[in-house]
Amino acid sequence: MADKKARLTVDGLEEVIELPVYTGTTGPDVVDVRALTSKGLFTYDPGFVSTAACESSITYIDGAKGVLLHGGYPIEQLAENSDYLEVCFLLLNGELPTPEQKEVFVKTVKNHTMVHEQMTHFFNGFRRDAHPMAIMVAVVGALSAFYHDSLDIDDAHHREVCAFRLIAKMPTIAAMCYKYSIGQPFQYPRNELDYADNFLQMMFGNPCEDYVTNPVLAKAMDRIFLLHADHEQNASTSTVRLAGSSGANPFACIASGIAALWGPAHGGANEAVLTMLQEIGDESNIDEFIQRAKDPEDSFRLMGFGHRVYRNFDPRAKVMKQTCDEVLAELGIENDPFLKIAKRLEQIALEDDYFIQRKLYPNVDFYSGIILKAIGIPTNMFTVIFALSRTIGWISHWSEFHSGPNKIGRPRQLYTGPTKRDYEKK
Ligand code: SDX
């Protein structure tokens, strides 16, 4: 119930409009503006800068303090003490699993990792140089053509089956996208391997020899999955919720999330960071790019910098930077040229008034690409990895949306087009 009220006066309206104000467990209060339509008013918030689109209990972000909590647990503690599948359980269920629950969860995921053999034929319709995100959008959307047994979105068990299928199959599909692009045969998942190890063997293994994963790289891969797992109502998650609100099946909704994630302002930024670092090429060119990033006439932005919510360090970027150092040390490439440029770029940007005034800090995408490149993953696969990781966040929010009363999402607009006029041939 609302124990607070907001009162709105509008020129030309005699009455004072009283609006309920709700308080969450933490974070800003929200003003319920639903009554405004009956007063002939809409709110106006392009980009949803000040709009809470829903109630959720999955993830909390405090952008001013650089805080990210999943089920109340700080991301730094989860990165240090947990693993991706345990965080998947947490995001889906709101609590960390007991050892027994985790064993069952992991076993269930392992038993769903294969895709229907017919799906392999989809890939042959693509050119070998097709962007793997284009393939992933198509193949994930096509999953709904295979799983007619679990598409009742109002059935909690069906929602759980879809979640398991998606968590389990996304690494398989992602690796298939890569294998197809390099003309190598698809690698089947191996049930004896852990989640990240399994992904790496599907990516880099081949039928001619056994693949042995490097445990440091597998741990780094699992941490990258974990750091990207969920992030409240970001653009792609909001897309999944909106698609879900029409009653679309979960696989189509996740495909819509993959499509929204692809943009360079969102999940495509990790690929764009590497492209930017390659374009900078040498530390001596950094100043030129910093000037371009500050020039309002130049569309260039410092990729991997800035965030709609974080006006402080993105806590994931800090963990990612530490993981980057660990991986490059393990691989003996501390002098990675891109890392040197990235660290110098970060140092210069963080001392520059333009970035300080606008509270622009490195975000989750700034260092992830350097790690992925060091692991041997090509740049055009970076956002595919982000989509793989974020699938749990998308399906958790989709499931939360369908777990209670809900309405189709249908925003309105400020109309500035022509008023009514009669048709006359020109
Ligand atoms: C992700 O929402 C999420 O949670 C997303 C995400 C997740 O986990 O789901 O965290 C993942 O998408 C991270 C963000 C990855 N994107 C990038 O790294 C691309 C580069 N960043 C920018 O495009 C931008 O910072 C955004 C899109 C991330 C945020 O944009 P906003 O909040 O709409 O901010 P804005 O565009 O209004 O910028 C405010 C000011 C502007 O300058 P002024 O008009 O005030 O003069 O800051 C400037 C912008 O020009 N600015 C930048 C900049 N980012 C913002 N200037 C140079 N380089 C940048 N990177």
PDB file of N, CA and C in Angstrom, residues 101-174:
ATOM      1  N   GLN A 101      20.647 -28.919  -3.525  1.00  0.00           N
ATOM      2  CA  GLN A 101      19.917 -28.220  -4.599  1.00  0.00           C
ATOM      3  C   GLN A 101      20.859 -27.899  -5.762  1.00  0.00           C
ATOM      4  N   LYS A 102      22.079 -27.503  -5.430  1.00  0.00           N
ATOM      5  CA  LYS A 102      23.017 -27.146  -6.499  1.00  0.00           C
ATOM      6  C   LYS A 102      23.379 -28.373  -7.333  1.00  0.00           C
ATOM      7  N   GLU A 103      23.536 -29.514  -6.653  1.00  0.00           N
ATOM      8  CA  GLU A 103      23.900 -30.743  -7.374  1.00  0.00           C
ATOM      9  C   GLU A 103      22.795 -31.112  -8.374  1.00  0.00           C
ATOM     10  N   VAL A 104      21.551 -30.999  -7.934  1.00  0.00           N
ATOM     11  CA  VAL A 104      20.417 -31.330  -8.818  1.00  0.00           C
ATOM     12  C   VAL A 104      20.339 -30.323  -9.970  1.00  0.00           C
ATOM     13  N   PHE A 105      20.544 -29.031  -9.639  1.00  0.00           N
ATOM     14  CA  PHE A 105      20.457 -27.969 -10.651  1.00  0.00           C
ATOM     15  C   PHE A 105      21.505 -28.178 -11.741  1.00  0.00           C
ATOM     16  N   VAL A 106      22.757 -28.415 -11.305  1.00  0.00           N
ATOM     17  CA  VAL A 106      23.855 -28.600 -12.255  1.00  0.00           C
ATOM     18  C   VAL A 106      23.611 -29.833 -13.120  1.00  0.00           C
ATOM     19  N   LYS A 107      23.138 -30.906 -12.500  1.00  0.00           N
ATOM     20  CA  LYS A 107      22.876 -32.156 -13.240  1.00  0.00           C
ATOM     21  C   LYS A 107      21.773 -31.953 -14.273  1.00  0.00           C
ATOM     22  N   THR A 108      20.743 -31.183 -13.882  1.00  0.00           N
ATOM     23  CA  THR A 108      19.642 -30.928 -14.821  1.00  0.00           C
ATOM     24  C   THR A 108      20.132 -30.114 -16.015  1.00  0.00           C
ATOM     25  N   VAL A 109      20.962 -29.097 -15.728  1.00  0.00           N
ATOM     26  CA  VAL A 109      21.500 -28.294 -16.841  1.00  0.00           C
ATOM     27  C   VAL A 109      22.316 -29.188 -17.765  1.00  0.00           C
ATOM     28  N   LYS A 110      23.166 -30.027 -17.178  1.00  0.00           N
ATOM     29  CA  LYS A 110      24.039 -30.893 -17.986  1.00  0.00           C
ATOM     30  C   LYS A 110      23.211 -31.813 -18.883  1.00  0.00           C
ATOM     31  N   ASN A 111      22.025 -32.204 -18.415  1.00  0.00           N
ATOM     32  CA  ASN A 111      21.211 -33.147 -19.203  1.00  0.00           C
ATOM     33  C   ASN A 111      20.358 -32.465 -20.267  1.00  0.00           C
ATOM     34  N   HIS A 112      20.542 -31.146 -20.418  1.00  0.00           N
ATOM     35  CA  HIS A 112      19.787 -30.427 -21.462  1.00  0.00           C
ATOM     36  C   HIS A 112      20.705 -29.716 -22.450  1.00  0.00           C
ATOM     37  N   THR A 113      22.013 -30.032 -22.438  1.00  0.00           N
ATOM     38  CA  THR A 113      22.954 -29.206 -23.214  1.00  0.00           C
ATOM     39  C   THR A 113      22.892 -29.469 -24.725  1.00  0.00           C
ATOM     40  N   MET A 114      22.415 -30.617 -25.158  1.00  0.00           N
ATOM     41  CA  MET A 114      22.370 -30.875 -26.602  1.00  0.00           C
ATOM     42  C   MET A 114      21.192 -30.129 -27.220  1.00  0.00           C
ATOM     43  N   VAL A 115      21.340 -29.757 -28.501  1.00  0.00           N
ATOM     44  CA  VAL A 115      20.210 -29.200 -29.251  1.00  0.00           C
ATOM     45  C   VAL A 115      19.699 -30.281 -30.195  1.00  0.00           C
ATOM     46  N   HIS A 116      18.431 -30.147 -30.611  1.00  0.00           N
ATOM     47  CA  HIS A 116      17.848 -31.108 -31.561  1.00  0.00           C
ATOM     48  C   HIS A 116      18.755 -31.172 -32.793  1.00  0.00           C
ATOM     49  N   GLU A 117      19.054 -32.370 -33.252  1.00  0.00           N
ATOM     50  CA  GLU A 117      20.005 -32.551 -34.365  1.00  0.00           C
ATOM     51  C   GLU A 117      19.543 -31.796 -35.618  1.00  0.00           C
ATOM     52  N   GLN A 118      18.228 -31.632 -35.764  1.00  0.00           N
ATOM     53  CA  GLN A 118      17.708 -30.918 -36.936  1.00  0.00           C
ATOM     54  C   GLN A 118      18.199 -29.470 -36.965  1.00  0.00           C
ATOM     55  N   MET A 119      18.524 -28.934 -35.766  1.00  0.00           N
ATOM     56  CA  MET A 119      18.905 -27.504 -35.702  1.00  0.00           C
ATOM     57  C   MET A 119      20.208 -27.242 -36.443  1.00  0.00           C
ATOM     58  N   THR A 120      20.999 -28.305 -36.593  1.00  0.00           N
ATOM     59  CA  THR A 120      22.289 -28.085 -37.269  1.00  0.00           C
ATOM     60  C   THR A 120      22.059 -27.623 -38.714  1.00  0.00           C
ATOM     61  N   HIS A 121      20.905 -27.992 -39.276  1.00  0.00           N
ATOM     62  CA  HIS A 121      20.651 -27.607 -40.680  1.00  0.00           C
ATOM     63  C   HIS A 121      20.423 -26.104 -40.829  1.00  0.00           C
ATOM     64  N   PHE A 122      19.986 -25.438 -39.756  1.00  0.00           N
ATOM     65  CA  PHE A 122      19.767 -23.977 -39.863  1.00  0.00           C
ATOM     66  C   PHE A 122      21.054 -23.281 -40.271  1.00  0.00           C
ATOM     67  N   PHE A 123      22.154 -23.780 -39.737  1.00  0.00           N
ATOM     68  CA  PHE A 123      23.414 -23.050 -39.935  1.00  0.00           C
ATOM     69  C   PHE A 123      23.803 -23.023 -41.403  1.00  0.00           C
ATOM     70  N   ASN A 124      23.470 -24.095 -42.125  1.00  0.00           N
ATOM     71  CA  ASN A 124      23.898 -24.165 -43.536  1.00  0.00           C
ATOM     72  C   ASN A 124      23.248 -23.099 -44.409  1.00  0.00           C
ATOM     73  N   GLY A 125      22.176 -22.487 -43.885  1.00  0.00           N
ATOM     74  CA  GLY A 125      21.538 -21.413 -44.666  1.00  0.00           C
ATOM     75  C   GLY A 125      22.303 -20.111 -44.592  1.00  0.00           C
ATOM     76  N   PHE A 126      23.285 -20.027 -43.685  1.00  0.00           N
ATOM     77  CA  PHE A 126      24.038 -18.775 -43.511  1.00  0.00           C
ATOM     78  C   PHE A 126      25.369 -18.824 -44.251  1.00  0.00           C
ATOM     79  N   ARG A 127      25.851 -17.656 -44.683  1.00  0.00           N
ATOM     80  CA  ARG A 127      27.225 -17.585 -45.204  1.00  0.00           C
ATOM     81  C   ARG A 127      28.158 -17.858 -44.039  1.00  0.00           C
ATOM     82  N   ARG A 128      29.344 -18.344 -44.344  1.00  0.00           N
ATOM     83  CA  ARG A 128      30.307 -18.645 -43.269  1.00  0.00           C
ATOM     84  C   ARG A 128      30.753 -17.365 -42.541  1.00  0.00           C
ATOM     85  N   ASP A 129      30.655 -16.218 -43.263  1.00  0.00           N
ATOM     86  CA  ASP A 129      31.112 -14.965 -42.624  1.00  0.00           C
ATOM     87  C   ASP A 129      29.944 -14.185 -42.019  1.00  0.00           C
ATOM     88  N   ALA A 130      28.793 -14.860 -41.861  1.00  0.00           N
ATOM     89  CA  ALA A 130      27.654 -14.191 -41.204  1.00  0.00           C
ATOM     90  C   ALA A 130      28.049 -13.821 -39.777  1.00  0.00           C
ATOM     91  N   HIS A 131      27.571 -12.666 -39.297  1.00  0.00           N
ATOM     92  CA  HIS A 131      27.904 -12.297 -37.916  1.00  0.00           C
ATOM     93  C   HIS A 131      27.229 -13.319 -36.975  1.00  0.00           C
ATOM     94  N   PRO A 132      27.960 -13.886 -36.048  1.00  0.00           N
ATOM     95  CA  PRO A 132      27.383 -14.915 -35.185  1.00  0.00           C
ATOM     96  C   PRO A 132      26.174 -14.446 -34.381  1.00  0.00           C
ATOM     97  N   MET A 133      26.047 -13.137 -34.144  1.00  0.00           N
ATOM     98  CA  MET A 133      24.844 -12.661 -33.448  1.00  0.00           C
ATOM     99  C   MET A 133      23.616 -12.821 -34.340  1.00  0.00           C
ATOM    100  N   ALA A 134      23.792 -12.660 -35.656  1.00  0.00           N
ATOM    101  CA  ALA A 134      22.665 -12.838 -36.583  1.00  0.00           C
ATOM    102  C   ALA A 134      22.216 -14.298 -36.565  1.00  0.00           C
ATOM    103  N   ILE A 135      23.193 -15.195 -36.475  1.00  0.00           N
ATOM    104  CA  ILE A 135      22.862 -16.626 -36.432  1.00  0.00           C
ATOM    105  C   ILE A 135      22.191 -16.960 -35.099  1.00  0.00           C
ATOM    106  N   MET A 136      22.715 -16.395 -34.018  1.00  0.00           N
ATOM    107  CA  MET A 136      22.185 -16.735 -32.686  1.00  0.00           C
ATOM    108  C   MET A 136      20.737 -16.258 -32.534  1.00  0.00           C
ATOM    109  N   VAL A 137      20.448 -15.038 -33.021  1.00  0.00           N
ATOM    110  CA  VAL A 137      19.064 -14.539 -32.957  1.00  0.00           C
ATOM    111  C   VAL A 137      18.131 -15.537 -33.648  1.00  0.00           C
ATOM    112  N   ALA A 138      18.549 -15.989 -34.820  1.00  0.00           N
ATOM    113  CA  ALA A 138      17.694 -16.887 -35.620  1.00  0.00           C
ATOM    114  C   ALA A 138      17.536 -18.246 -34.955  1.00  0.00           C
ATOM    115  N   VAL A 139      18.645 -18.813 -34.517  1.00  0.00           N
ATOM    116  CA  VAL A 139      18.593 -20.188 -33.988  1.00  0.00           C
ATOM    117  C   VAL A 139      17.843 -20.232 -32.657  1.00  0.00           C
ATOM    118  N   VAL A 140      18.057 -19.218 -31.807  1.00  0.00           N
ATOM    119  CA  VAL A 140      17.354 -19.222 -30.504  1.00  0.00           C
ATOM    120  C   VAL A 140      15.857 -19.023 -30.724  1.00  0.00           C
ATOM    121  N   GLY A 141      15.500 -18.129 -31.646  1.00  0.00           N
ATOM    122  CA  GLY A 141      14.072 -17.952 -31.945  1.00  0.00           C
ATOM    123  C   GLY A 141      13.459 -19.243 -32.464  1.00  0.00           C
ATOM    124  N   ALA A 142      14.259 -20.017 -33.189  1.00  0.00           N
ATOM    125  CA  ALA A 142      13.754 -21.266 -33.790  1.00  0.00           C
ATOM    126  C   ALA A 142      13.565 -22.363 -32.749  1.00  0.00           C
ATOM    127  N   LEU A 143      14.144 -22.203 -31.561  1.00  0.00           N
ATOM    128  CA  LEU A 143      13.955 -23.234 -30.518  1.00  0.00           C
ATOM    129  C   LEU A 143      12.468 -23.459 -30.257  1.00  0.00           C
ATOM    130  N   SER A 144      11.654 -22.398 -30.432  1.00  0.00           N
ATOM    131  CA  SER A 144      10.214 -22.550 -30.140  1.00  0.00           C
ATOM    132  C   SER A 144       9.556 -23.489 -31.148  1.00  0.00           C
ATOM    133  N   ALA A 145      10.256 -23.778 -32.244  1.00  0.00           N
ATOM    134  CA  ALA A 145       9.696 -24.719 -33.228  1.00  0.00           C
ATOM    135  C   ALA A 145       9.948 -26.162 -32.807  1.00  0.00           C
ATOM    136  N   PHE A 146      10.748 -26.330 -31.752  1.00  0.00           N
ATOM    137  CA  PHE A 146      11.097 -27.706 -31.344  1.00  0.00           C
ATOM    138  C   PHE A 146      10.498 -28.102 -30.013  1.00  0.00           C
ATOM    139  N   TYR A 147      10.143 -27.092 -29.200  1.00  0.00           N
ATOM    140  CA  TYR A 147       9.724 -27.440 -27.841  1.00  0.00           C
ATOM    141  C   TYR A 147       8.272 -27.081 -27.604  1.00  0.00           C
ATOM    142  N   HIS A 148       7.357 -27.797 -28.266  1.00  0.00           N
ATOM    143  CA  HIS A 148       5.930 -27.528 -28.084  1.00  0.00           C
ATOM    144  C   HIS A 148       5.441 -28.055 -26.741  1.00  0.00           C
ATOM    145  N   ASP A 149       6.312 -28.820 -26.052  1.00  0.00           N
ATOM    146  CA  ASP A 149       5.850 -29.448 -24.789  1.00  0.00           C
ATOM    147  C   ASP A 149       6.001 -28.528 -23.588  1.00  0.00           C
ATOM    148  N   SER A 150       6.549 -27.330 -23.799  1.00  0.00           N
ATOM    149  CA  SER A 150       6.794 -26.469 -22.616  1.00  0.00           C
ATOM    150  C   SER A 150       6.583 -25.010 -22.975  1.00  0.00           C
ATOM    151  N   LEU A 151       5.461 -24.712 -23.643  1.00  0.00           N
ATOM    152  CA  LEU A 151       5.251 -23.319 -24.062  1.00  0.00           C
ATOM    153  C   LEU A 151       4.066 -22.669 -23.367  1.00  0.00           C
ATOM    154  N   ASP A 152       3.528 -23.364 -22.311  1.00  0.00           N
ATOM    155  CA  ASP A 152       2.408 -22.746 -21.584  1.00  0.00           C
ATOM    156  C   ASP A 152       2.992 -21.765 -20.568  1.00  0.00           C
ATOM    157  N   ILE A 153       2.986 -20.489 -20.923  1.00  0.00           N
ATOM    158  CA  ILE A 153       3.701 -19.496 -20.090  1.00  0.00           C
ATOM    159  C   ILE A 153       3.057 -19.328 -18.715  1.00  0.00           C
ATOM    160  N   ASP A 154       1.823 -19.798 -18.562  1.00  0.00           N
ATOM    161  CA  ASP A 154       1.162 -19.681 -17.242  1.00  0.00           C
ATOM    162  C   ASP A 154       1.423 -20.888 -16.356  1.00  0.00           C
ATOM    163  N   ASP A 155       2.188 -21.855 -16.887  1.00  0.00           N
ATOM    164  CA  ASP A 155       2.510 -23.063 -16.113  1.00  0.00           C
ATOM    165  C   ASP A 155       3.932 -22.927 -15.566  1.00  0.00           C
ATOM    166  N   ALA A 156       4.059 -22.827 -14.239  1.00  0.00           N
ATOM    167  CA  ALA A 156       5.368 -22.601 -13.608  1.00  0.00           C
ATOM    168  C   ALA A 156       6.361 -23.701 -13.979  1.00  0.00           C
ATOM    169  N   HIS A 157       5.856 -24.934 -14.131  1.00  0.00           N
ATOM    170  CA  HIS A 157       6.777 -26.014 -14.497  1.00  0.00           C
ATOM    171  C   HIS A 157       7.294 -25.803 -15.931  1.00  0.00           C
ATOM    172  N   HIS A 158       6.408 -25.379 -16.841  1.00  0.00           N
ATOM    173  CA  HIS A 158       6.860 -25.110 -18.211  1.00  0.00           C
ATOM    174  C   HIS A 158       7.902 -23.993 -18.210  1.00  0.00           C
ATOM    175  N   ARG A 159       7.660 -22.970 -17.387  1.00  0.00           N
ATOM    176  CA  ARG A 159       8.624 -21.852 -17.326  1.00  0.00           C
ATOM    177  C   ARG A 159       9.984 -22.353 -16.821  1.00  0.00           C
ATOM    178  N   GLU A 160       9.935 -23.259 -15.856  1.00  0.00           N
ATOM    179  CA  GLU A 160      11.201 -23.810 -15.316  1.00  0.00           C
ATOM    180  C   GLU A 160      11.918 -24.659 -16.364  1.00  0.00           C
ATOM    181  N   VAL A 161      11.167 -25.470 -17.120  1.00  0.00           N
ATOM    182  CA  VAL A 161      11.772 -26.310 -18.166  1.00  0.00           C
ATOM    183  C   VAL A 161      12.431 -25.423 -19.225  1.00  0.00           C
ATOM    184  N   CYS A 162      11.736 -24.350 -19.610  1.00  0.00           N
ATOM    185  CA  CYS A 162      12.323 -23.429 -20.611  1.00  0.00           C
ATOM    186  C   CYS A 162      13.602 -22.812 -20.077  1.00  0.00           C
ATOM    187  N   ALA A 163      13.608 -22.449 -18.788  1.00  0.00           N
ATOM    188  CA  ALA A 163      14.801 -21.837 -18.198  1.00  0.00           C
ATOM    189  C   ALA A 163      15.976 -22.805 -18.271  1.00  0.00           C
ATOM    190  N   PHE A 164      15.725 -24.058 -17.890  1.00  0.00           N
ATOM    191  CA  PHE A 164      16.807 -25.045 -17.935  1.00  0.00           C
ATOM    192  C   PHE A 164      17.293 -25.242 -19.379  1.00  0.00           C
ATOM    193  N   ARG A 165      16.355 -25.346 -20.307  1.00  0.00           N
ATOM    194  CA  ARG A 165      16.751 -25.583 -21.708  1.00  0.00           C
ATOM    195  C   ARG A 165      17.615 -24.428 -22.212  1.00  0.00           C
ATOM    196  N   LEU A 166      17.223 -23.206 -21.864  1.00  0.00           N
ATOM    197  CA  LEU A 166      17.975 -22.044 -22.378  1.00  0.00           C
ATOM    198  C   LEU A 166      19.354 -21.937 -21.717  1.00  0.00           C
ATOM    199  N   ILE A 167      19.397 -22.083 -20.381  1.00  0.00           N
ATOM    200  CA  ILE A 167      20.703 -22.016 -19.692  1.00  0.00           C
ATOM    201  C   ILE A 167      21.641 -23.068 -20.273  1.00  0.00           C
ATOM    202  N   ALA A 168      21.085 -24.267 -20.534  1.00  0.00           N
ATOM    203  CA  ALA A 168      21.912 -25.402 -20.968  1.00  0.00           C
ATOM    204  C   ALA A 168      22.335 -25.291 -22.430  1.00  0.00           C
ATOM    205  N   LYS A 169      21.447 -24.747 -23.283  1.00  0.00           N
ATOM    206  CA  LYS A 169      21.707 -24.819 -24.716  1.00  0.00           C
ATOM    207  C   LYS A 169      22.427 -23.609 -25.289  1.00  0.00           C
ATOM    208  N   MET A 170      22.399 -22.494 -24.575  1.00  0.00           N
ATOM    209  CA  MET A 170      23.036 -21.283 -25.119  1.00  0.00           C
ATOM    210  C   MET A 170      24.530 -21.481 -25.365  1.00  0.00           C
ATOM    211  N   PRO A 171      25.288 -22.118 -24.460  1.00  0.00           N
ATOM    212  CA  PRO A 171      26.714 -22.360 -24.774  1.00  0.00           C
ATOM    213  C   PRO A 171      26.891 -23.250 -26.003  1.00  0.00           C
ATOM    214  N   THR A 172      26.014 -24.235 -26.152  1.00  0.00           N
ATOM    215  CA  THR A 172      26.108 -25.141 -27.302  1.00  0.00           C
ATOM    216  C   THR A 172      25.856 -24.371 -28.593  1.00  0.00           C
ATOM    217  N   ILE A 173      24.800 -23.552 -28.600  1.00  0.00           N
ATOM    218  CA  ILE A 173      24.473 -22.752 -29.786  1.00  0.00           C
ATOM    219  C   ILE A 173      25.573 -21.725 -30.060  1.00  0.00           C
ATOM    220  N   ALA A 174      26.082 -21.081 -29.011  1.00  0.00           N
ATOM    221  CA  ALA A 174      27.144 -20.073 -29.193  1.00  0.00           C
ATOM    222  C   ALA A 174      28.377 -20.721 -29.825  1.00  0.00           C
TER     223      ALA A 174
END
